[in-house]
Structures are given as structure tokens and as C-alpha cells.
Amino acid sequence: MTSFDTSPQLNVWRALLALAVVFVMLATTGWTAVRNHRGPTPLQESRSAWEHGTIAGRELPDADASPGRITHFFASLSVHQRSRLVHRFPLAVGNMNGAPVRLRYAANRIALDEQRKVERARMHDDRLSAVGQREAGRLMHRFEALMRTDRQILAFDPEGSGRVAEVLGNLDRARRISVVVPGVDTDLLTFQRTFRPYSAPVGMAKALYAAERTAAPLTRTAVIAWADYTAPGGLGVEAATAMRAEEGAVRLDALVRALPGRAPVQLYCHSYGSVVCGVAAHTLPSRVSDLAVAGSPGMRAGTAAGLRTAARVWAMRDADDWIQDVPYLEVGGIGHGADPVSRAFGARVLSAQGAKGHAGYFAPGTESLRNFAEIGVGAYRAVDCVHNDDVCRTDLPDTASVGRA
């Protein structure tokens, strides 16, 4: 008897559903977005000034030079010279892969303060509508929150809907590093939420960091809430294609390659973030040991092996997650391919018990968060797998001393 999961009738139905989705998207959003061509962005201006700058009579290296070259350059400077560059080119230094992370934190605090002043002025600009003034006020308060001295902002770009990344823990001394890659509708204003906090990148990262410390108090970990790519806005054409994921994959690869030290890196990719991770998988450096996805619409690959990564690939989906109803296929660039939790895909499928839908995977007390934390600290054999076979636990390393201080 033919399984309904693999029947030709179901495949035809899925194809028709995918095409219907395409036509709805085209009718409501169109293929292209009209972009306003304006002058250089604040980050571009800072990088341009950097390119023409000097320090103690020396030319500054290309801002896009290799992280190793940038690290070597800053190491050759005095404390005073580093401070001068941070104050002269805050956005450039704050987003420069290879610059010492503590310099980046200091630079981004200055850049946030500069943008806070811009938005404060816009709040009282009579040329803006009341809605525009309120939006300026929201941004000003967000910048104030991000520039607190207890926050470690690794990247910040105020242009458009904005990009940002924040570090929890000591990135320089971490023995294991976790990176949370969020999905659609992620920007500066949604980076952190008071209502349903664990559905936003900051809340996800804080919950994961706390869970890792509970799972292994002696393991030095750091967690990055990484919203440093332009995510799709809503469930339109951009969310159904890989355009934003391809741009994000380049930035994710650059982040990982610039991280200090040699600690293994684990990626936690939620929703459209799993598309970003899937596109990036084959380029990521070998220090990426694990790639875990939750609520994934697909990873732009037919199988885990098709991702072409040596990292362990983990997947989970809550039984109440609406994402299971999307057509898991790709037609003409629309859709993201096979279902990562299907047996045919070949990922290690983890329990997501307690997650309660699409946005609850990082909520404290859930099996999904506990499983993520066990991976984060290297306690692989403590994870709870969905299937009773050995696929989930095949070739797992000895966790007796993984990542210990």
C-alpha cells in the first residue's frame, strides 16, 4: 500500500497549493519593491570616512579586509589610538569584523547615542506626520535601551528597518558560542519585546543563555542574538523566496569567521532564519559544530546531506506550529524545499514538547529550550529525540569534558 505521505496525488496537491500561494502573493504584493534612492547611509558615510582616514600618519586598512588583517591592525595600536578611532568612526568600527569585540561594543554605544539624538530631533519635526513622530519616539527609546552600559552590542546599522546583534556572556573567553538566527519581521523595533518576550531575538538569546548555564554551570558560554541581516517583512514574496536568505547567509558566514578564539559555534535558526542557515551551510567554517532549526519552512535543500556541511543538523517542530501547513517544496524559486523534520530529510529530530506553536521554542520550561541548551553546552547524549531509532544519536561525541572551563 502506498503511503499517503509519498503518494503522487499528495505531491500534485502540494504543487497546486504552491502555485496558488504564488498567484496570491503576486496579486497582493507584486514581484518587485520600489526603493527610494537616497544619499549614503550613516554606516556608508562612516566607512567612507574611515577609508580616507589615518592614525599616527598610517593609512587605515580596508574596512572589508580579512578579520585577521583587521585584528592585527588593532593589535598594533596603543589604547589611546584605538579610542580615537572608536570616537572618529563609531559605526565603521562597531560593524568591523575582526575589530576587538570590546571596541565594537564601545563604538556601537557611541553610534547609538548619535542616532538617539537624531530620532529625538525627529520627534519634534513638524514636517513629519504624527505617525512619523511616534515612530521616531519608539526608535529613540529603543536606542536608549540598547546603549545601556550593561549591554554588549556587536553590530548596529540604523538604516531602513535596522540591523543589530547583541552578545550575552564573555565572547572572548567562551568555550562554546551559540548564535540565534531569527526569522521574518525582525528589525530594530522587534529585536526585543515586553509582550511574549521569548518570540524576539533578545528574549530567545537570554532564555538560551540561562538554560545553558543551568545545564552546565562550569561551561563558559556566550550567546549572540543575531538580527544583523535584513529579514523579510511579513509573509509576502520575500518570505517565500531565498533573496533575503542569500544576503543574510553572507553576513552570517562573515560573523562566524570573525568570532574571536576557536570555540565551537552552534547555530539556532528559527523559522525563516533556518532558510538563512540552510543557504549558508556549505560556506560556514568548520568551527560550526551544530546547526539546529525550529519551525522551519525548509532549508533550500532536499536532505541534510544536501546542505553540504560537516555540522550536525538538528530539527524540531511543535505539533501546533502552523508552519507544518506550508507546502514543503520549491517551484520556480518559490518555497524552501523539503521538510527538515521528515525522516527522508535525515536531520536529527528533537522533541519540542511544550513549545506551544510557532513562536514558543525558546520559552523557559519547554523541552525545545532544554534540548537547545544541551547542544549548546555539548551534552549531546542528554537531548530528547522524537524517534526511537538511533539516527538522532549516531556519531555523537563524548560529552564528559566538552567545553568545560
XYZ file of C-alpha atoms in Angstrom:
405
model
C 0.000 0.000 0.000
C 1.357 3.414 -0.976
C 1.936 5.816 1.901
C -0.155 8.998 1.678
C 2.988 10.955 2.594
C 4.632 9.941 -0.666
C 1.623 9.447 -2.929
C 1.558 11.124 -6.368
C -1.826 12.643 -5.504
C -0.382 14.459 -2.492
C 2.589 15.743 -4.485
C 0.230 17.127 -7.130
C -1.866 18.763 -4.402
C 1.220 20.355 -2.892
C 2.339 21.688 -6.266
C -1.074 23.196 -6.917
C -1.099 24.740 -3.451
C 2.332 26.230 -4.015
C 1.237 27.761 -7.311
C -1.870 29.163 -5.638
C 0.335 30.772 -2.999
C 2.475 32.303 -5.757
C -0.527 33.824 -7.528
C -1.898 35.279 -4.288
C 1.482 36.811 -3.498
C 1.829 38.290 -6.953
C -1.672 39.730 -6.794
C -1.161 41.335 -3.397
C 2.484 42.338 -3.292
C 3.974 42.177 -6.790
C 7.363 40.817 -7.775
C 9.385 43.903 -7.009
C 9.529 46.574 -4.374
C 10.090 50.192 -5.323
C 13.072 51.531 -3.437
C 13.820 55.152 -2.817
C 17.333 56.003 -3.922
C 18.747 58.406 -1.365
C 22.180 59.519 -0.317
C 24.709 57.399 1.530
C 23.554 55.749 4.748
C 25.136 56.619 8.114
C 27.140 53.393 8.017
C 28.330 54.087 4.467
C 29.361 57.596 5.468
C 31.339 56.271 8.422
C 33.045 53.633 6.284
C 33.868 56.234 3.625
C 35.426 58.499 6.255
C 37.412 55.509 7.542
C 38.748 54.817 4.048
C 40.190 58.328 3.894
C 41.395 58.407 7.488
C 44.808 57.918 9.074
C 46.182 57.280 12.553
C 49.655 58.452 13.601
C 50.490 59.002 9.924
C 49.429 55.448 8.973
C 46.717 54.622 6.455
C 43.808 52.622 7.809
C 43.209 49.142 6.380
C 40.286 48.399 4.094
C 37.167 48.025 6.238
C 36.415 44.819 4.301
C 39.873 43.339 4.850
C 40.047 39.849 6.340
C 39.231 39.599 10.061
C 42.826 38.513 10.677
C 44.180 41.634 8.971
C 41.828 43.869 10.985
C 42.729 42.103 14.243
C 46.451 42.530 13.543
C 45.963 46.231 12.778
C 44.151 46.998 16.047
C 46.677 44.949 17.996
C 49.418 47.256 16.693
C 47.752 50.376 18.138
C 48.006 51.941 21.567
C 44.959 52.192 23.815
C 44.729 55.911 23.038
C 44.876 55.319 19.284
C 42.129 52.706 19.445
C 39.951 55.093 21.436
C 40.482 57.835 18.849
C 39.326 55.568 16.035
C 36.249 54.487 18.008
C 35.195 58.107 18.530
C 36.010 59.220 14.971
C 34.388 56.278 13.150
C 31.924 54.635 15.561
C 29.654 52.954 13.018
C 32.571 51.711 10.923
C 34.428 50.238 13.906
C 31.233 48.935 15.505
C 30.476 46.811 12.444
C 34.027 45.812 11.523
C 34.639 42.082 11.553
C 37.972 41.432 13.218
C 37.961 44.505 15.444
C 38.224 43.609 19.158
C 34.719 42.919 20.425
C 35.019 45.323 23.361
C 35.974 48.105 20.965
C 32.916 47.242 18.898
C 30.715 47.453 21.993
C 32.131 50.892 22.833
C 31.829 52.118 19.244
C 28.231 50.990 18.921
C 27.304 52.681 22.190
C 28.568 55.961 20.696
C 26.768 55.301 17.391
C 23.530 54.512 19.238
C 23.794 57.774 21.173
C 24.271 59.694 17.912
C 21.200 58.064 16.381
C 19.227 58.618 19.586
C 19.808 62.346 19.193
C 18.697 62.186 15.555
C 15.425 60.494 16.472
C 14.833 62.855 19.392
C 15.017 65.773 16.962
C 12.678 63.981 14.542
C 10.104 63.571 17.314
C 9.583 67.347 17.195
C 9.976 67.812 13.427
C 6.777 69.471 12.151
C 7.491 68.141 8.659
C 6.740 64.624 9.910
C 3.234 63.278 10.390
C 2.041 62.320 13.855
C 2.710 58.695 12.932
C 6.250 59.576 11.841
C 6.902 61.426 15.083
C 5.651 58.484 17.136
C 7.885 56.136 15.164
C 10.843 58.415 15.890
C 9.967 58.263 19.576
C 9.872 54.475 19.533
C 13.275 54.347 17.863
C 14.737 56.851 20.308
C 13.637 54.743 23.266
C 14.951 51.584 21.621
C 18.358 53.229 21.066
C 18.409 54.362 24.704
C 17.755 50.804 25.845
C 20.437 49.345 23.579
C 23.113 51.801 24.703
C 22.887 50.874 28.387
C 26.317 50.068 29.810
C 25.299 46.507 30.695
C 24.529 45.655 27.054
C 27.102 44.403 24.541
C 26.082 45.465 21.024
C 28.243 43.690 18.466
C 26.669 45.240 15.373
C 24.345 48.162 14.679
C 23.059 49.729 11.474
C 20.195 52.257 11.756
C 19.376 52.312 8.038
C 15.893 51.264 6.969
C 14.272 48.910 9.459
C 17.709 48.477 11.047
C 20.074 45.648 11.922
C 21.564 44.751 15.288
C 23.368 41.968 17.172
C 23.870 41.609 20.919
C 26.180 39.372 22.955
C 25.364 37.716 26.263
C 28.378 36.466 28.198
C 32.101 36.881 27.589
C 32.706 36.279 23.891
C 36.499 36.395 24.236
C 36.635 33.717 26.930
C 33.742 31.491 25.846
C 34.432 27.811 25.329
C 31.218 27.411 23.317
C 29.324 30.080 21.336
C 25.635 29.953 20.398
C 24.104 32.176 17.704
C 20.327 32.739 17.485
C 19.192 33.469 13.905
C 15.586 34.796 13.860
C 13.022 34.925 11.061
C 10.558 37.332 9.432
C 9.619 40.732 10.832
C 12.881 41.079 12.743
C 14.257 44.609 12.944
C 15.387 47.193 15.499
C 11.899 47.676 16.953
C 11.109 43.953 17.211
C 14.582 42.953 18.417
C 13.201 42.930 21.954
C 9.624 42.630 23.182
C 7.907 43.126 26.530
C 4.874 41.093 25.468
C 5.788 37.499 24.513
C 9.487 38.238 25.080
C 10.724 34.794 24.028
C 9.430 35.302 20.493
C 12.008 38.088 19.932
C 15.782 37.656 19.420
C 16.843 39.168 22.757
C 14.384 37.040 24.706
C 15.406 33.929 22.769
C 19.088 34.557 23.490
C 18.530 35.356 27.175
C 16.479 32.201 27.667
C 19.092 30.083 25.893
C 21.973 31.626 27.850
C 20.195 30.989 31.173
C 19.326 27.424 30.162
C 22.920 26.711 29.155
C 24.200 27.992 32.497
C 21.700 25.753 34.266
C 22.643 22.745 32.143
C 26.403 23.167 32.683
C 27.391 25.841 35.244
C 31.109 25.162 34.714
C 30.997 25.632 30.949
C 31.833 29.144 29.768
C 29.279 30.023 27.094
C 28.290 33.097 25.116
C 25.088 33.633 23.149
C 24.581 36.088 20.291
C 21.143 37.461 19.414
C 21.876 37.969 15.730
C 19.470 40.238 13.843
C 22.234 41.618 11.627
C 20.514 40.817 8.338
C 17.511 42.350 6.601
C 14.701 39.890 7.304
C 11.565 39.723 5.162
C 8.704 41.869 6.366
C 5.641 39.675 6.769
C 4.680 36.572 4.796
C 4.923 38.012 1.283
C 7.078 37.162 -1.699
C 10.323 37.920 0.146
C 9.490 35.316 2.797
C 8.695 32.730 0.116
C 11.990 33.198 -1.746
C 15.650 32.956 -0.797
C 16.583 36.538 -1.724
C 16.869 37.801 1.864
C 18.334 34.478 2.961
C 21.135 34.717 0.405
C 22.053 38.197 1.643
C 21.781 37.051 5.252
C 23.898 33.959 4.611
C 26.834 36.097 3.501
C 26.573 38.176 6.672
C 26.193 35.093 8.897
C 29.276 33.490 7.377
C 31.236 36.727 7.928
C 30.116 36.865 11.568
C 31.229 33.313 12.332
C 34.593 33.748 10.624
C 35.295 36.890 12.665
C 34.412 35.475 16.085
C 37.371 35.526 18.474
C 39.108 32.359 19.613
C 38.473 28.840 18.413
C 35.396 27.863 20.403
C 32.890 25.700 18.512
C 29.812 27.559 17.304
C 26.226 26.342 17.390
C 23.547 27.982 15.231
C 19.888 28.070 16.319
C 17.777 29.042 13.344
C 14.088 29.848 13.797
C 11.504 29.989 11.011
C 12.913 31.980 8.038
C 16.214 32.046 9.927
C 16.505 28.350 9.035
C 16.447 29.344 5.357
C 19.363 31.699 6.062
C 21.251 28.890 7.818
C 20.451 26.421 5.064
C 21.784 28.726 2.352
C 24.899 29.493 4.418
C 25.574 25.902 5.496
C 28.033 24.896 2.768
C 30.201 28.002 3.229
C 30.366 28.099 7.023
C 33.750 27.344 8.606
C 34.409 24.047 10.326
C 34.120 25.602 13.796
C 30.331 25.482 13.300
C 29.657 22.181 15.046
C 25.854 22.192 15.124
C 23.026 23.636 13.072
C 19.634 23.398 14.803
C 16.383 24.589 13.229
C 12.944 25.121 14.758
C 9.673 25.820 12.970
C 11.437 25.658 9.613
C 9.670 26.270 6.264
C 12.582 24.430 4.604
C 16.312 24.918 4.221
C 16.644 25.146 0.426
C 17.880 21.554 0.333
C 16.285 18.169 -0.248
C 18.209 16.401 2.502
C 20.529 17.180 5.383
C 23.389 15.797 3.287
C 22.408 18.265 0.562
C 23.344 21.142 2.882
C 26.981 20.115 2.338
C 28.073 20.786 5.894
C 30.058 18.745 8.372
C 27.998 20.231 11.213
C 25.412 18.077 12.949
C 21.946 19.034 11.651
C 19.107 19.056 14.203
C 15.438 19.900 13.604
C 12.293 20.283 15.690
C 8.703 21.360 15.181
C 5.910 21.713 17.704
C 2.711 19.809 16.946
C 0.739 23.084 16.997
C 3.112 25.040 14.757
C 1.254 26.442 11.740
C 4.428 26.182 9.651
C 3.635 22.490 9.093
C 0.847 23.552 6.739
C 3.123 25.302 4.238
C 3.901 23.333 1.044
C 7.342 21.819 1.586
C 8.638 22.140 -1.946
C 10.250 24.674 -4.246
C 8.701 25.764 -7.561
C 10.407 28.402 -9.668
C 12.238 29.856 -6.694
C 9.092 29.998 -4.539
C 9.150 27.804 -1.431
C 12.091 26.433 0.531
C 12.206 22.721 -0.195
C 11.889 19.595 1.912
C 10.571 19.397 5.456
C 13.571 19.245 7.843
C 11.693 17.111 10.405
C 10.686 14.460 7.868
C 12.517 11.145 8.088
C 13.546 11.461 4.447
C 15.410 14.716 5.142
C 17.771 12.943 7.521
C 18.194 15.514 10.301
C 18.350 14.540 13.969
C 14.783 15.250 15.073
C 14.386 16.668 18.590
C 11.406 16.944 20.882
C 9.728 20.365 21.030
C 7.262 19.422 23.758
C 5.778 22.447 25.493
C 6.687 24.944 22.767
C 3.031 25.764 22.018
C 3.131 26.932 18.434
C 5.493 28.741 16.107
C 6.912 31.356 18.488
C 7.396 29.307 21.650
C 10.560 27.271 21.072
C 12.710 29.358 23.419
C 10.195 29.676 26.249
C 11.612 28.583 29.635
C 10.385 25.199 30.812
C 9.974 23.758 27.317
C 11.662 20.619 26.073
C 12.698 22.561 22.968
C 14.755 25.065 25.001
C 16.279 22.326 27.155
C 17.350 20.423 24.036
C 18.887 23.565 22.562
C 20.773 24.211 25.800
C 22.160 20.652 25.946
C 23.502 21.090 22.415
C 24.884 24.488 23.389
C 26.972 23.060 26.215
C 27.957 19.930 24.296
C 25.855 17.491 26.347
C 24.622 15.769 23.206
C 23.597 12.497 24.805
C 21.209 14.340 27.122
C 18.934 15.519 24.290
C 15.450 14.094 23.868
C 14.868 12.706 20.367
C 11.459 12.187 18.762
C 12.089 8.846 17.074
C 13.088 5.668 18.839
C 15.745 4.714 16.314
C 19.449 5.529 16.582
C 19.605 8.182 13.844
C 19.384 11.068 16.304
C 22.285 9.818 18.431
C 24.610 8.429 15.772
C 28.262 9.526 15.984
C 27.768 11.904 18.896
C 30.979 12.938 20.678
C 31.872 12.059 24.237
C 30.447 14.886 26.349
C 32.416 14.236 29.520
C 34.725 17.204 29.002
C 33.262 19.121 26.051
C 33.512 22.871 26.559
C 34.470 22.755 30.234
C 36.201 25.763 31.765
